[in-house]
Amino acid sequence: MTAPLTVDPRQAHARLHELTVIDVRTPGEYAGGHVPGALNIPLDQLDRALPDIRTAAERGDVLVVCASGARSENACRVLAGNGITTATLAGGTAAWTAGGYDTHRPETTKATWSMDRQVRFTAGTVVLLGLLLGLAVHPAFHLLSAGIAAGLVVSALTNACGMAAVLAKLPHNRPRRADLDATLARLRGTAER
């Protein structure tokens, strides 16, 4: 399968008024700052949103956004596999903010750590725990640290992160059903413009 179309932040900013922007990060990451007007549909909820995204794509261009571009590329591939043409924001919200463009932050939502920060914290904690337990209890605990190291190597080679997929299922990283329903209703509204 070919790589998804990419749009750089400058191009996206110039066309923002005509794009339907879908942010596939977790609700906590989205609350920490997102492209203005972006709708939060976490990557693991795309299947539920397919009909509404398809309708939006039939009416205009859809831009998929995440933190760095990796999850949005995965989302674009999933959507392409379902016959929906989309583009990804090159470099994600990191490149958007580095380009000097503003992000929107809801006033009422408490932001959680970005997914890459959650992964680094969890991986570091497990590695440290494996090393300490290996020294204090039994050397076999060093295998825990080795397992995390191997997982990080596989993650880098495949550009996919199993730990992030697991962490995304934690309650603070999941959208409430009502929030996702409201987002899908907004997506239907944008598709009807």
PDB file of C-alpha atoms in Angstrom:
ATOM      1  CA  MET A   1       0.000   0.000   0.000  1.00  0.00           C
ATOM      2  CA  THR A   2       1.292   3.469  -0.821  1.00  0.00           C
ATOM      3  CA  ALA A   3       2.017   6.128   1.758  1.00  0.00           C
ATOM      4  CA  PRO A   4      -0.870   8.488   2.565  1.00  0.00           C
ATOM      5  CA  LEU A   5      -0.970  11.968   1.093  1.00  0.00           C
ATOM      6  CA  THR A   6       0.704  14.505   3.346  1.00  0.00           C
ATOM      7  CA  VAL A   7      -0.030  18.188   3.780  1.00  0.00           C
ATOM      8  CA  ASP A   8       2.507  20.456   5.456  1.00  0.00           C
ATOM      9  CA  PRO A   9       1.367  22.803   8.250  1.00  0.00           C
ATOM     10  CA  ARG A  10       1.611  25.906   6.023  1.00  0.00           C
ATOM     11  CA  GLN A  11      -0.688  24.358   3.411  1.00  0.00           C
ATOM     12  CA  ALA A  12      -3.079  23.089   6.073  1.00  0.00           C
ATOM     13  CA  HIS A  13      -3.249  26.496   7.764  1.00  0.00           C
ATOM     14  CA  ALA A  14      -4.061  28.193   4.446  1.00  0.00           C
ATOM     15  CA  ARG A  15      -6.869  25.697   3.760  1.00  0.00           C
ATOM     16  CA  LEU A  16      -8.100  25.172   7.335  1.00  0.00           C
ATOM     17  CA  HIS A  17     -11.467  26.835   6.625  1.00  0.00           C
ATOM     18  CA  GLU A  18     -12.260  24.277   3.915  1.00  0.00           C
ATOM     19  CA  LEU A  19     -10.913  21.114   5.554  1.00  0.00           C
ATOM     20  CA  THR A  20     -12.591  18.664   7.872  1.00  0.00           C
ATOM     21  CA  VAL A  21      -9.856  17.985  10.428  1.00  0.00           C
ATOM     22  CA  ILE A  22      -9.927  14.772  12.455  1.00  0.00           C
ATOM     23  CA  ASP A  23      -7.545  14.407  15.400  1.00  0.00           C
ATOM     24  CA  VAL A  24      -6.918  10.714  16.142  1.00  0.00           C
ATOM     25  CA  ARG A  25      -5.090  11.223  19.455  1.00  0.00           C
ATOM     26  CA  THR A  26      -6.547  10.297  22.812  1.00  0.00           C
ATOM     27  CA  PRO A  27      -9.024  12.733  24.402  1.00  0.00           C
ATOM     28  CA  GLY A  28      -6.408  13.774  26.954  1.00  0.00           C
ATOM     29  CA  GLU A  29      -3.850  14.598  24.281  1.00  0.00           C
ATOM     30  CA  TYR A  30      -6.503  16.419  22.246  1.00  0.00           C
ATOM     31  CA  ALA A  31      -7.414  18.506  25.296  1.00  0.00           C
ATOM     32  CA  GLY A  32      -3.763  19.480  25.658  1.00  0.00           C
ATOM     33  CA  GLY A  33      -3.963  21.428  22.400  1.00  0.00           C
ATOM     34  CA  HIS A  34      -5.267  20.681  18.927  1.00  0.00           C
ATOM     35  CA  VAL A  35      -5.582  22.254  15.490  1.00  0.00           C
ATOM     36  CA  PRO A  36      -8.486  24.735  15.665  1.00  0.00           C
ATOM     37  CA  GLY A  37     -11.720  23.108  14.546  1.00  0.00           C
ATOM     38  CA  ALA A  38     -10.330  19.568  14.753  1.00  0.00           C
ATOM     39  CA  LEU A  39     -12.761  16.841  15.773  1.00  0.00           C
ATOM     40  CA  ASN A  40     -11.448  14.215  18.196  1.00  0.00           C
ATOM     41  CA  ILE A  41     -11.996  10.669  16.977  1.00  0.00           C
ATOM     42  CA  PRO A  42      -9.331   8.470  18.621  1.00  0.00           C
ATOM     43  CA  LEU A  43      -7.616   5.977  16.348  1.00  0.00           C
ATOM     44  CA  ASP A  44      -9.261   3.000  18.031  1.00  0.00           C
ATOM     45  CA  GLN A  45     -12.717   4.546  17.427  1.00  0.00           C
ATOM     46  CA  LEU A  46     -12.336   5.031  13.648  1.00  0.00           C
ATOM     47  CA  ASP A  47     -14.465   1.997  12.810  1.00  0.00           C
ATOM     48  CA  ARG A  48     -17.425   3.520  14.612  1.00  0.00           C
ATOM     49  CA  ALA A  49     -16.980   6.804  12.733  1.00  0.00           C
ATOM     50  CA  LEU A  50     -16.458   5.362   9.220  1.00  0.00           C
ATOM     51  CA  PRO A  51     -19.884   6.263   7.806  1.00  0.00           C
ATOM     52  CA  ASP A  52     -19.622   9.864   9.009  1.00  0.00           C
ATOM     53  CA  ILE A  53     -16.024  10.248   7.832  1.00  0.00           C
ATOM     54  CA  ARG A  54     -16.988   8.798   4.449  1.00  0.00           C
ATOM     55  CA  THR A  55     -19.788  11.359   4.121  1.00  0.00           C
ATOM     56  CA  ALA A  56     -17.448  14.194   5.102  1.00  0.00           C
ATOM     57  CA  ALA A  57     -14.850  13.006   2.556  1.00  0.00           C
ATOM     58  CA  GLU A  58     -17.473  12.939  -0.188  1.00  0.00           C
ATOM     59  CA  ARG A  59     -18.187  16.619   0.456  1.00  0.00           C
ATOM     60  CA  GLY A  60     -14.617  17.889   0.845  1.00  0.00           C
ATOM     61  CA  ASP A  61     -11.067  17.153   1.865  1.00  0.00           C
ATOM     62  CA  VAL A  62     -10.370  15.449   5.191  1.00  0.00           C
ATOM     63  CA  LEU A  63      -7.118  16.036   7.062  1.00  0.00           C
ATOM     64  CA  VAL A  64      -6.102  13.536   9.751  1.00  0.00           C
ATOM     65  CA  VAL A  65      -3.877  14.776  12.587  1.00  0.00           C
ATOM     66  CA  CYS A  66      -2.005  13.265  15.534  1.00  0.00           C
ATOM     67  CA  ALA A  67       0.998  14.294  17.626  1.00  0.00           C
ATOM     68  CA  SER A  68       3.798  13.469  15.177  1.00  0.00           C
ATOM     69  CA  GLY A  69       2.182  11.992  12.083  1.00  0.00           C
ATOM     70  CA  ALA A  70       2.578   8.264  12.794  1.00  0.00           C
ATOM     71  CA  ARG A  71      -0.943   7.570  14.119  1.00  0.00           C
ATOM     72  CA  SER A  72      -2.524   9.794  11.485  1.00  0.00           C
ATOM     73  CA  GLU A  73      -0.678   7.858   8.762  1.00  0.00           C
ATOM     74  CA  ASN A  74      -2.065   4.630  10.245  1.00  0.00           C
ATOM     75  CA  ALA A  75      -5.541   6.182  10.333  1.00  0.00           C
ATOM     76  CA  CYS A  76      -5.238   7.263   6.695  1.00  0.00           C
ATOM     77  CA  ARG A  77      -4.304   3.707   5.740  1.00  0.00           C
ATOM     78  CA  VAL A  78      -7.315   2.320   7.621  1.00  0.00           C
ATOM     79  CA  LEU A  79      -9.574   4.879   5.963  1.00  0.00           C
ATOM     80  CA  ALA A  80      -8.051   4.178   2.512  1.00  0.00           C
ATOM     81  CA  GLY A  81      -8.716   0.480   3.087  1.00  0.00           C
ATOM     82  CA  ASN A  82     -12.364   1.458   3.525  1.00  0.00           C
ATOM     83  CA  GLY A  83     -12.408   3.539   0.342  1.00  0.00           C
ATOM     84  CA  ILE A  84     -12.037   6.916   2.065  1.00  0.00           C
ATOM     85  CA  THR A  85      -9.410   9.314   0.706  1.00  0.00           C
ATOM     86  CA  THR A  86      -7.742  11.490   3.344  1.00  0.00           C
ATOM     87  CA  ALA A  87      -4.438  13.259   3.944  1.00  0.00           C
ATOM     88  CA  THR A  88      -2.235  13.481   7.017  1.00  0.00           C
ATOM     89  CA  LEU A  89      -0.638  16.560   8.554  1.00  0.00           C
ATOM     90  CA  ALA A  90       3.124  16.138   8.076  1.00  0.00           C
ATOM     91  CA  GLY A  91       4.748  16.179  11.495  1.00  0.00           C
ATOM     92  CA  GLY A  92       1.403  16.348  13.319  1.00  0.00           C
ATOM     93  CA  THR A  93       0.547  18.935  15.937  1.00  0.00           C
ATOM     94  CA  ALA A  94       4.235  19.129  16.872  1.00  0.00           C
ATOM     95  CA  ALA A  95       5.009  20.536  13.411  1.00  0.00           C
ATOM     96  CA  TRP A  96       1.865  22.689  13.551  1.00  0.00           C
ATOM     97  CA  THR A  97       2.970  24.429  16.745  1.00  0.00           C
ATOM     98  CA  ALA A  98       6.620  24.561  15.581  1.00  0.00           C
ATOM     99  CA  GLY A  99       5.322  26.461  12.537  1.00  0.00           C
ATOM    100  CA  GLY A 100       3.938  29.106  14.889  1.00  0.00           C
ATOM    101  CA  TYR A 101       0.271  28.194  14.440  1.00  0.00           C
ATOM    102  CA  ASP A 102      -2.103  28.402  17.388  1.00  0.00           C
ATOM    103  CA  THR A 103      -3.765  25.415  18.957  1.00  0.00           C
ATOM    104  CA  HIS A 104      -7.110  25.306  20.698  1.00  0.00           C
ATOM    105  CA  ARG A 105      -7.351  24.100  24.300  1.00  0.00           C
ATOM    106  CA  PRO A 106     -10.758  23.538  25.872  1.00  0.00           C
ATOM    107  CA  GLU A 107     -11.035  25.485  29.121  1.00  0.00           C
ATOM    108  CA  THR A 108     -12.972  22.837  31.041  1.00  0.00           C
ATOM    109  CA  THR A 109     -10.956  19.716  30.230  1.00  0.00           C
ATOM    110  CA  LYS A 110      -7.905  18.665  32.201  1.00  0.00           C
ATOM    111  CA  ALA A 111      -5.108  17.697  29.831  1.00  0.00           C
ATOM    112  CA  THR A 112      -3.239  14.444  30.323  1.00  0.00           C
ATOM    113  CA  TRP A 113       0.254  13.596  29.176  1.00  0.00           C
ATOM    114  CA  SER A 114       0.854  13.030  25.475  1.00  0.00           C
ATOM    115  CA  MET A 115       0.982   9.385  24.426  1.00  0.00           C
ATOM    116  CA  ASP A 116       4.719   9.442  23.720  1.00  0.00           C
ATOM    117  CA  ARG A 117       5.319  10.848  27.228  1.00  0.00           C
ATOM    118  CA  GLN A 118       3.104   8.139  28.737  1.00  0.00           C
ATOM    119  CA  VAL A 119       5.043   5.476  26.804  1.00  0.00           C
ATOM    120  CA  ARG A 120       8.425   6.878  27.871  1.00  0.00           C
ATOM    121  CA  PHE A 121       7.315   7.029  31.509  1.00  0.00           C
ATOM    122  CA  THR A 122       5.886   3.505  31.501  1.00  0.00           C
ATOM    123  CA  ALA A 123       8.838   1.984  29.626  1.00  0.00           C
ATOM    124  CA  GLY A 124      11.346   3.741  31.881  1.00  0.00           C
ATOM    125  CA  THR A 125       9.503   2.658  35.006  1.00  0.00           C
ATOM    126  CA  VAL A 126       9.326  -0.983  33.913  1.00  0.00           C
ATOM    127  CA  VAL A 127      13.019  -1.018  32.875  1.00  0.00           C
ATOM    128  CA  LEU A 128      14.068   0.508  36.199  1.00  0.00           C
ATOM    129  CA  LEU A 129      11.821  -1.896  38.112  1.00  0.00           C
ATOM    130  CA  GLY A 130      13.285  -4.864  36.204  1.00  0.00           C
ATOM    131  CA  LEU A 131      16.821  -3.744  36.978  1.00  0.00           C
ATOM    132  CA  LEU A 132      16.114  -3.147  40.671  1.00  0.00           C
ATOM    133  CA  LEU A 133      14.233  -6.427  41.107  1.00  0.00           C
ATOM    134  CA  GLY A 134      17.015  -8.210  39.214  1.00  0.00           C
ATOM    135  CA  LEU A 135      19.547  -6.902  41.709  1.00  0.00           C
ATOM    136  CA  ALA A 136      17.451  -7.264  44.857  1.00  0.00           C
ATOM    137  CA  VAL A 137      15.318 -10.356  44.258  1.00  0.00           C
ATOM    138  CA  HIS A 138      16.419 -12.547  41.350  1.00  0.00           C
ATOM    139  CA  PRO A 139      18.442 -11.960  38.166  1.00  0.00           C
ATOM    140  CA  ALA A 140      15.564 -13.304  36.057  1.00  0.00           C
ATOM    141  CA  PHE A 141      13.806  -9.967  36.557  1.00  0.00           C
ATOM    142  CA  HIS A 142      16.387  -8.450  34.178  1.00  0.00           C
ATOM    143  CA  LEU A 143      14.369 -10.136  31.420  1.00  0.00           C
ATOM    144  CA  LEU A 144      11.618  -7.585  32.097  1.00  0.00           C
ATOM    145  CA  SER A 145      14.004  -4.786  31.139  1.00  0.00           C
ATOM    146  CA  ALA A 146      15.207  -6.740  28.106  1.00  0.00           C
ATOM    147  CA  GLY A 147      11.608  -7.274  26.991  1.00  0.00           C
ATOM    148  CA  ILE A 148      10.891  -3.551  27.103  1.00  0.00           C
ATOM    149  CA  ALA A 149      14.115  -2.819  25.196  1.00  0.00           C
ATOM    150  CA  ALA A 150      13.110  -5.340  22.507  1.00  0.00           C
ATOM    151  CA  GLY A 151       9.651  -3.804  22.316  1.00  0.00           C
ATOM    152  CA  LEU A 152      11.144  -0.345  21.781  1.00  0.00           C
ATOM    153  CA  VAL A 153      13.338  -1.663  18.955  1.00  0.00           C
ATOM    154  CA  VAL A 154      10.347  -3.317  17.269  1.00  0.00           C
ATOM    155  CA  SER A 155       8.360  -0.109  17.759  1.00  0.00           C
ATOM    156  CA  ALA A 156      11.055   1.930  16.033  1.00  0.00           C
ATOM    157  CA  LEU A 157      11.353  -0.532  13.138  1.00  0.00           C
ATOM    158  CA  THR A 158       7.605  -0.844  12.530  1.00  0.00           C
ATOM    159  CA  ASN A 159       6.588   2.721  13.468  1.00  0.00           C
ATOM    160  CA  ALA A 160       3.848   1.188  15.615  1.00  0.00           C
ATOM    161  CA  CYS A 161       3.788   0.972  19.381  1.00  0.00           C
ATOM    162  CA  GLY A 162       2.081  -1.859  21.222  1.00  0.00           C
ATOM    163  CA  MET A 163       2.555  -0.121  24.556  1.00  0.00           C
ATOM    164  CA  ALA A 164       0.781   2.989  23.225  1.00  0.00           C
ATOM    165  CA  ALA A 165      -2.086   0.794  22.036  1.00  0.00           C
ATOM    166  CA  VAL A 166      -2.405  -0.681  25.534  1.00  0.00           C
ATOM    167  CA  LEU A 167      -2.091   2.700  27.272  1.00  0.00           C
ATOM    168  CA  ALA A 168      -4.737   4.173  24.953  1.00  0.00           C
ATOM    169  CA  LYS A 169      -7.239   1.795  26.545  1.00  0.00           C
ATOM    170  CA  LEU A 170      -6.779   3.297  30.024  1.00  0.00           C
ATOM    171  CA  PRO A 171      -9.823   5.270  31.234  1.00  0.00           C
ATOM    172  CA  HIS A 172      -8.132   8.684  31.100  1.00  0.00           C
ATOM    173  CA  ASN A 173      -7.221   8.062  27.440  1.00  0.00           C
ATOM    174  CA  ARG A 174     -10.708   6.942  26.358  1.00  0.00           C
ATOM    175  CA  PRO A 175     -13.501   9.192  25.160  1.00  0.00           C
ATOM    176  CA  ARG A 176     -16.755   9.054  27.032  1.00  0.00           C
ATOM    177  CA  ARG A 177     -19.478   7.669  24.801  1.00  0.00           C
ATOM    178  CA  ALA A 178     -21.409  10.949  25.006  1.00  0.00           C
ATOM    179  CA  ASP A 179     -18.311  12.913  23.938  1.00  0.00           C
ATOM    180  CA  LEU A 180     -17.752  10.680  20.900  1.00  0.00           C
ATOM    181  CA  ASP A 181     -21.461  10.867  20.017  1.00  0.00           C
ATOM    182  CA  ALA A 182     -21.277  14.674  20.165  1.00  0.00           C
ATOM    183  CA  THR A 183     -18.132  14.661  17.993  1.00  0.00           C
ATOM    184  CA  LEU A 184     -19.823  12.447  15.401  1.00  0.00           C
ATOM    185  CA  ALA A 185     -22.852  14.766  15.410  1.00  0.00           C
ATOM    186  CA  ARG A 186     -20.484  17.715  14.780  1.00  0.00           C
ATOM    187  CA  LEU A 187     -18.830  15.729  11.986  1.00  0.00           C
ATOM    188  CA  ARG A 188     -22.239  15.145  10.409  1.00  0.00           C
ATOM    189  CA  GLY A 189     -22.884  18.878  10.723  1.00  0.00           C
ATOM    190  CA  THR A 190     -19.591  19.746   8.999  1.00  0.00           C
ATOM    191  CA  ALA A 191     -20.359  17.287   6.257  1.00  0.00           C
ATOM    192  CA  GLU A 192     -23.699  18.980   5.645  1.00  0.00           C
ATOM    193  CA  ARG A 193     -22.232  22.451   5.052  1.00  0.00           C
TER     194      ARG A 193
END
